[in-house]
Amino acid sequence: MTPPRDAALPDFAIATAGLNKSYAGSGRRPPKHALIDIDLQIPRGSLFGLLGPNGAGKSTIINILAGLSIKTSGKVSVWDIDLDRDPRGVRGAVGIVPQEINLDAFFTPRELLELHAGLYGVPKAERRTDEILAALGLTDQAHSYARALSGGMRRRLMVAKALVHAPPILVLDEPTAGVDVELRQQLWAYVRKLNREGTTVLLTTHYLEEAEQLCDRIAIIHRGRVIACDTTEALLRRFDAKELTLVVAEELTQVPAALAPMAPKLEPPRRLVFRYQPSRMRVSQILDAAAAAGLTIVDLTTEETDLEDIFLQLTRDATKADAAKMPG
């Protein structure tokens, strides 16, 4: 049964402490450590992004929550339900949309939702089949066989299946992989609506721009370890870097002396690129220096550090640190 939402609500929708997952080695192959001492606290009501390269361990965490993989050690609690004590309760608290589309081709969307609601023990009087179908734009396809649906419609149906028991937590594992822009926008609009209504959302995605726009908190996992976990805003502030490009009317063969202390890159004949720290320098200082150098600015553009820059820097740093620990 789904945990009641009107009960005393937990501070954290999902919490892990010292979570480890290892796979036994075979022959000369050593054991593989998929997760190493994962400590995560996902606040109730948040839209939380779990990011990392392929093979980092994201899907392993989700498989443990789904009961598809058994953790090696550590503690996992979901909606204040201990995974070891009540695994069935944990599954009832979570709706999971996996990467793979796994639908019975000979069921209609309506039949699939009714079947899954029954498996979760949802009484017929409390089922929201029509509401969910309408919310995900599947009403017109409600009586079509799943095999006849487009790839985008099947992806929507996967989300619908995860919602039949009204779980307080929705887990989306690469939900927009391979779908068109229109469907992606529709899906995110619905996810935002669910989140505003109180559903905690855990998202994994390789579309970092999506994560930056959607998530209020983000954790980055690399080679089974959490290497960063903070609010999205704090992560973006972590790298104090910005880029300003000036296009000037004059042709330049070298950087003017008045601008030399700022070390801009000259892209002949009329473009100057400044990389600076907003905490130490303001745009107005650069513009004043350009005016003092007698330059006429005809255009300017700015570029701020985004989540992709931070992701790449953190994973590169983690890879270097791992290499430094290796013997020889």
Short mmCIF file of C-alpha atoms in Angstrom, two decimals:
data_model
loop_
_atom_site.label_atom_id
_atom_site.label_comp_id
_atom_site.label_asym_id
_atom_site.label_seq_id
_atom_site.Cartn_x
_atom_site.Cartn_y
_atom_site.Cartn_z
CA MET A 1 0.00 0.00 0.00
CA THR A 2 1.07 3.59 -0.62
CA PRO A 3 2.15 5.42 2.55
CA PRO A 4 -0.50 7.99 3.56
CA ARG A 5 0.47 11.54 2.69
CA ASP A 6 -1.42 13.04 5.62
CA ALA A 7 0.74 11.17 8.15
CA ALA A 8 3.71 12.87 9.79
CA LEU A 9 5.84 13.76 6.78
CA PRO A 10 9.57 12.99 6.76
CA ASP A 11 12.18 15.66 6.18
CA PHE A 12 13.90 13.48 3.59
CA ALA A 13 12.07 11.54 0.90
CA ILE A 14 15.13 9.33 0.31
CA ALA A 15 18.17 8.97 2.55
CA THR A 16 21.17 6.68 2.18
CA ALA A 17 24.09 6.25 4.58
CA GLY A 18 27.24 4.33 3.70
CA LEU A 19 25.50 2.66 0.76
CA ASN A 20 27.75 0.16 -1.02
CA LYS A 21 27.21 -2.22 -3.89
CA SER A 22 29.88 -4.64 -5.07
CA TYR A 23 29.84 -7.40 -7.66
CA ALA A 24 31.99 -10.47 -7.13
CA GLY A 25 34.99 -10.96 -9.36
CA SER A 26 35.50 -13.98 -11.55
CA GLY A 27 38.72 -15.63 -12.59
CA ARG A 28 41.40 -12.95 -12.68
CA ARG A 29 38.89 -10.15 -12.65
CA PRO A 30 38.69 -8.35 -9.29
CA PRO A 31 35.40 -7.42 -7.63
CA LYS A 32 33.67 -4.38 -9.07
CA HIS A 33 32.61 -1.64 -6.67
CA ALA A 34 29.57 -0.01 -8.26
CA LEU A 35 28.72 2.19 -5.25
CA ILE A 36 31.15 3.34 -2.57
CA ASP A 37 29.90 4.87 0.69
CA ILE A 38 27.02 6.80 -0.86
CA ASP A 39 25.53 9.33 1.56
CA LEU A 40 22.53 11.13 0.08
CA GLN A 41 19.67 13.07 1.60
CA ILE A 42 16.94 14.03 -0.84
CA PRO A 43 14.60 16.58 0.79
CA ARG A 44 10.88 15.93 0.68
CA GLY A 45 9.26 17.97 -2.08
CA SER A 46 12.48 18.62 -3.98
CA LEU A 47 13.20 18.09 -7.66
CA PHE A 48 16.55 16.36 -7.28
CA GLY A 49 19.00 15.65 -10.09
CA LEU A 50 21.38 12.68 -9.93
CA LEU A 51 24.01 13.19 -12.62
CA GLY A 52 27.07 11.27 -13.73
CA PRO A 53 28.79 9.65 -16.70
CA ASN A 54 27.68 6.28 -18.04
CA GLY A 55 28.55 3.58 -15.54
CA ALA A 56 28.88 6.01 -12.63
CA GLY A 57 26.32 4.16 -10.49
CA LYS A 58 23.11 6.14 -11.03
CA SER A 59 21.04 3.21 -12.27
CA THR A 60 22.45 0.99 -9.53
CA ILE A 61 20.99 3.33 -6.91
CA ILE A 62 17.63 3.29 -8.68
CA ASN A 63 17.69 -0.51 -9.00
CA ILE A 64 18.28 -0.79 -5.25
CA LEU A 65 15.27 1.47 -4.60
CA ALA A 66 13.19 -0.65 -6.99
CA GLY A 67 14.21 -3.92 -5.35
CA LEU A 68 15.94 -5.10 -8.53
CA SER A 69 19.40 -5.08 -6.94
CA ILE A 70 20.47 -6.00 -3.41
CA LYS A 71 22.81 -3.56 -1.69
CA THR A 72 26.04 -4.92 -0.24
CA SER A 73 25.97 -2.72 2.86
CA GLY A 74 24.70 0.55 4.22
CA LYS A 75 21.29 1.95 5.06
CA VAL A 76 18.50 3.10 2.77
CA SER A 77 15.28 4.70 3.92
CA VAL A 78 12.47 5.87 1.64
CA TRP A 79 9.72 8.04 3.09
CA ASP A 80 11.06 7.04 6.51
CA ILE A 81 10.65 3.34 5.62
CA ASP A 82 13.74 1.22 6.16
CA LEU A 83 14.52 -0.83 3.06
CA ASP A 84 15.77 -3.82 5.07
CA ARG A 85 12.74 -3.93 7.35
CA ASP A 86 9.98 -3.21 4.83
CA PRO A 87 11.05 -3.55 1.18
CA ARG A 88 7.43 -3.81 0.08
CA GLY A 89 6.64 -0.52 1.80
CA VAL A 90 9.56 1.13 0.00
CA ARG A 91 8.28 -0.08 -3.39
CA GLY A 92 4.87 1.34 -2.54
CA ALA A 93 6.37 4.76 -1.81
CA VAL A 94 8.17 5.03 -5.13
CA GLY A 95 7.04 5.17 -8.74
CA ILE A 96 9.93 4.36 -11.06
CA VAL A 97 10.19 5.13 -14.78
CA PRO A 98 13.14 3.06 -16.06
CA GLN A 99 15.25 3.82 -19.12
CA GLU A 100 14.00 0.74 -20.94
CA ILE A 101 10.46 0.67 -22.28
CA ASN A 102 8.89 -2.54 -20.96
CA LEU A 103 5.24 -2.75 -21.98
CA ASP A 104 3.05 -5.73 -22.81
CA ALA A 105 2.34 -5.18 -26.51
CA PHE A 106 -1.12 -6.76 -26.32
CA PHE A 107 -2.53 -4.53 -23.57
CA THR A 108 -4.10 -1.12 -24.09
CA PRO A 109 -2.98 1.84 -21.97
CA ARG A 110 -6.22 1.67 -19.99
CA GLU A 111 -5.78 -2.05 -19.32
CA LEU A 112 -2.15 -1.58 -18.29
CA LEU A 113 -2.96 1.15 -15.80
CA GLU A 114 -5.83 -0.84 -14.32
CA LEU A 115 -3.62 -3.93 -14.04
CA HIS A 116 -0.83 -2.06 -12.27
CA ALA A 117 -3.23 -0.29 -9.95
CA GLY A 118 -4.56 -3.71 -8.97
CA LEU A 119 -1.04 -5.05 -8.38
CA TYR A 120 -0.43 -2.16 -5.99
CA GLY A 121 -3.68 -2.88 -4.18
CA VAL A 122 -5.42 0.36 -5.18
CA PRO A 123 -9.20 -0.09 -4.71
CA LYS A 124 -11.24 0.45 -7.88
CA ALA A 125 -13.03 3.41 -6.34
CA GLU A 126 -9.68 5.16 -5.75
CA ARG A 127 -8.10 4.55 -9.15
CA ARG A 128 -7.25 7.59 -11.29
CA THR A 129 -6.86 5.88 -14.65
CA ASP A 130 -8.75 8.47 -16.71
CA GLU A 131 -7.07 11.36 -14.89
CA ILE A 132 -3.59 9.99 -15.52
CA LEU A 133 -4.31 9.17 -19.17
CA ALA A 134 -5.62 12.71 -19.73
CA ALA A 135 -2.71 14.33 -17.91
CA LEU A 136 -0.21 12.55 -20.16
CA GLY A 137 -2.12 13.07 -23.39
CA LEU A 138 -3.08 9.43 -23.81
CA THR A 139 -6.88 9.66 -23.75
CA ASP A 140 -7.24 9.18 -27.50
CA GLN A 141 -4.96 6.14 -27.37
CA ALA A 142 -6.56 4.62 -24.25
CA HIS A 143 -8.01 1.65 -26.18
CA SER A 144 -5.17 1.13 -28.68
CA TYR A 145 -2.76 -1.75 -28.23
CA ALA A 146 0.58 -0.67 -26.79
CA ARG A 147 2.36 -2.14 -29.81
CA ALA A 148 0.58 0.42 -32.02
CA LEU A 149 1.80 3.43 -30.04
CA SER A 150 4.66 5.64 -31.17
CA GLY A 151 7.88 5.70 -29.19
CA GLY A 152 6.89 8.97 -27.55
CA MET A 153 3.48 7.63 -26.56
CA ARG A 154 5.09 4.54 -25.05
CA ARG A 155 7.38 6.75 -23.01
CA ARG A 156 4.33 8.64 -21.71
CA LEU A 157 2.69 5.35 -20.83
CA MET A 158 5.74 4.35 -18.80
CA VAL A 159 5.32 7.51 -16.74
CA ALA A 160 1.59 6.81 -16.37
CA LYS A 161 2.31 3.31 -15.02
CA ALA A 162 4.58 4.76 -12.36
CA LEU A 163 1.80 7.03 -11.08
CA VAL A 164 -1.10 4.59 -10.66
CA HIS A 165 -0.57 4.17 -6.91
CA ALA A 166 -0.06 7.92 -6.27
CA PRO A 167 3.48 7.50 -4.91
CA PRO A 168 4.95 10.40 -2.94
CA ILE A 169 8.25 9.89 -4.82
CA LEU A 170 8.67 9.70 -8.61
CA VAL A 171 11.98 8.42 -10.00
CA LEU A 172 12.74 9.25 -13.64
CA ASP A 173 15.73 7.42 -15.14
CA GLU A 174 16.64 9.17 -18.41
CA PRO A 175 12.95 9.82 -19.21
CA THR A 176 13.51 11.96 -22.31
CA ALA A 177 16.20 9.88 -24.00
CA GLY A 178 15.36 9.70 -27.68
CA VAL A 179 12.11 11.68 -27.52
CA ASP A 180 11.20 14.75 -29.53
CA VAL A 181 11.28 18.31 -28.24
CA GLU A 182 7.50 18.69 -28.00
CA LEU A 183 7.09 15.56 -25.87
CA ARG A 184 10.01 16.61 -23.69
CA GLN A 185 8.38 19.96 -22.97
CA GLN A 186 5.01 18.35 -22.24
CA LEU A 187 6.59 15.81 -19.92
CA TRP A 188 8.52 18.44 -17.97
CA ALA A 189 5.43 20.61 -17.63
CA TYR A 190 3.61 17.68 -16.03
CA VAL A 191 6.57 16.78 -13.81
CA ARG A 192 6.74 20.37 -12.57
CA LYS A 193 3.01 20.24 -11.82
CA LEU A 194 3.44 17.03 -9.80
CA ASN A 195 6.36 18.57 -7.94
CA ARG A 196 4.36 21.70 -7.09
CA GLU A 197 1.63 19.46 -5.71
CA GLY A 198 4.12 17.82 -3.35
CA THR A 199 5.62 14.87 -5.24
CA THR A 200 9.35 14.47 -4.71
CA VAL A 201 11.11 13.87 -8.04
CA LEU A 202 14.46 12.12 -8.49
CA LEU A 203 15.78 12.62 -12.01
CA THR A 204 18.74 11.16 -13.87
CA THR A 205 19.51 12.68 -17.24
CA HIS A 206 22.39 13.27 -19.64
CA TYR A 207 20.75 16.51 -20.77
CA LEU A 208 22.55 18.78 -18.32
CA GLU A 209 20.69 21.87 -19.50
CA GLU A 210 17.45 20.17 -18.48
CA ALA A 211 18.83 19.40 -15.03
CA GLU A 212 19.98 22.98 -14.59
CA GLN A 213 16.55 24.35 -15.48
CA LEU A 214 14.47 21.80 -13.56
CA CYS A 215 16.32 20.72 -10.44
CA ASP A 216 16.62 22.66 -7.20
CA ARG A 217 19.30 20.29 -5.89
CA ILE A 218 21.89 18.19 -7.73
CA ALA A 219 24.29 15.40 -6.83
CA ILE A 220 27.09 14.34 -9.17
CA ILE A 221 28.30 10.76 -8.94
CA HIS A 222 31.52 9.50 -10.52
CA ARG A 223 32.89 5.95 -10.41
CA GLY A 224 30.50 5.02 -7.64
CA ARG A 225 31.24 8.01 -5.38
CA VAL A 226 29.35 11.24 -4.78
CA ILE A 227 31.76 14.04 -5.75
CA ALA A 228 29.34 16.96 -5.32
CA CYS A 229 25.93 17.53 -3.76
CA ASP A 230 24.38 20.95 -3.27
CA THR A 231 21.67 23.28 -4.44
CA THR A 232 21.84 24.02 -8.15
CA GLU A 233 22.45 27.68 -7.39
CA ALA A 234 25.37 26.90 -5.07
CA LEU A 235 26.95 24.54 -7.60
CA LEU A 236 26.77 27.21 -10.29
CA ARG A 237 28.42 29.71 -7.94
CA ARG A 238 31.20 27.26 -7.12
CA PHE A 239 33.05 28.15 -10.31
CA ASP A 240 33.57 31.90 -10.16
CA ALA A 241 34.08 32.42 -13.88
CA LYS A 242 32.53 34.41 -16.67
CA GLU A 243 33.40 35.33 -20.24
CA LEU A 244 32.85 38.67 -21.97
CA THR A 245 33.44 39.14 -25.69
CA LEU A 246 33.79 42.63 -27.14
CA VAL A 247 33.58 43.39 -30.85
CA VAL A 248 35.17 46.77 -31.62
CA ALA A 249 35.13 49.03 -34.65
CA GLU A 250 38.92 49.34 -34.81
CA GLU A 251 41.20 46.72 -36.35
CA LEU A 252 43.65 45.37 -33.78
CA THR A 253 46.99 43.67 -34.21
CA GLN A 254 47.73 43.52 -30.48
CA VAL A 255 45.99 44.02 -27.16
CA PRO A 256 45.93 47.74 -26.22
CA ALA A 257 48.17 48.59 -23.24
CA ALA A 258 45.20 49.79 -21.16
CA LEU A 259 43.66 46.30 -21.39
CA ALA A 260 46.84 44.25 -20.97
CA PRO A 261 46.45 43.82 -17.15
CA MET A 262 43.12 42.07 -17.81
CA ALA A 263 44.85 39.61 -20.18
CA PRO A 264 42.14 39.38 -22.85
CA LYS A 265 42.54 37.04 -25.79
CA LEU A 266 42.72 38.86 -29.11
CA GLU A 267 40.85 37.26 -31.98
CA PRO A 268 41.96 39.49 -34.88
CA PRO A 269 40.98 41.81 -36.17
CA ARG A 270 38.17 43.15 -33.95
CA ARG A 271 37.32 40.68 -31.18
CA LEU A 272 38.56 40.66 -27.57
CA VAL A 273 37.63 37.85 -25.17
CA PHE A 274 37.88 38.48 -21.43
CA ARG A 275 37.75 35.63 -18.92
CA TYR A 276 37.33 36.97 -15.41
CA GLN A 277 35.99 36.30 -11.92
CA PRO A 278 32.78 38.23 -11.18
CA SER A 279 33.72 38.27 -7.47
CA ARG A 280 36.84 40.28 -8.30
CA MET A 281 35.92 42.30 -11.35
CA ARG A 282 32.84 43.94 -12.79
CA VAL A 283 31.85 44.25 -16.42
CA SER A 284 31.86 48.04 -16.02
CA GLN A 285 35.59 47.94 -15.24
CA ILE A 286 36.29 46.16 -18.51
CA LEU A 287 34.10 48.56 -20.47
CA ASP A 288 35.78 51.58 -18.83
CA ALA A 289 39.21 50.17 -19.70
CA ALA A 290 38.12 49.62 -23.32
CA ALA A 291 36.92 53.23 -23.51
CA ALA A 292 40.22 54.45 -22.00
CA ALA A 293 42.02 52.53 -24.75
CA GLY A 294 40.04 54.50 -27.33
CA LEU A 295 38.03 51.53 -28.56
CA THR A 296 34.53 51.79 -29.99
CA ILE A 297 32.38 48.85 -28.91
CA VAL A 298 29.93 47.72 -31.58
CA ASP A 299 28.77 44.50 -29.91
CA LEU A 300 29.25 42.46 -26.75
CA THR A 301 28.20 39.05 -25.49
CA THR A 302 28.55 37.35 -22.11
CA GLU A 303 28.74 33.69 -21.23
CA GLU A 304 28.38 32.34 -17.71
CA THR A 305 29.54 29.05 -16.29
CA ASP A 306 26.79 26.47 -16.72
CA LEU A 307 26.17 23.06 -15.24
CA GLU A 308 27.96 21.32 -18.10
CA ASP A 309 31.18 23.23 -17.35
CA ILE A 310 30.93 22.31 -13.68
CA PHE A 311 30.11 18.68 -14.43
CA LEU A 312 33.09 18.29 -16.76
CA GLN A 313 35.48 20.03 -14.37
CA LEU A 314 34.40 17.98 -11.36
CA THR A 315 34.57 14.65 -13.19
CA ARG A 316 37.98 15.54 -14.66
CA ASP A 317 39.27 16.46 -11.20
CA ALA A 318 37.89 13.21 -9.76
CA THR A 319 39.49 11.17 -12.54
CA LYS A 320 42.88 12.83 -11.90
CA ALA A 321 42.55 12.20 -8.17
CA ASP A 322 41.77 8.52 -8.78
CA ALA A 323 44.78 8.23 -11.13
CA ALA A 324 47.05 9.80 -8.51
CA LYS A 325 46.05 7.13 -5.98
CA MET A 326 46.96 4.24 -8.30
CA PRO A 327 50.29 2.55 -7.60
CA GLY A 328 53.09 2.94 -10.11
#
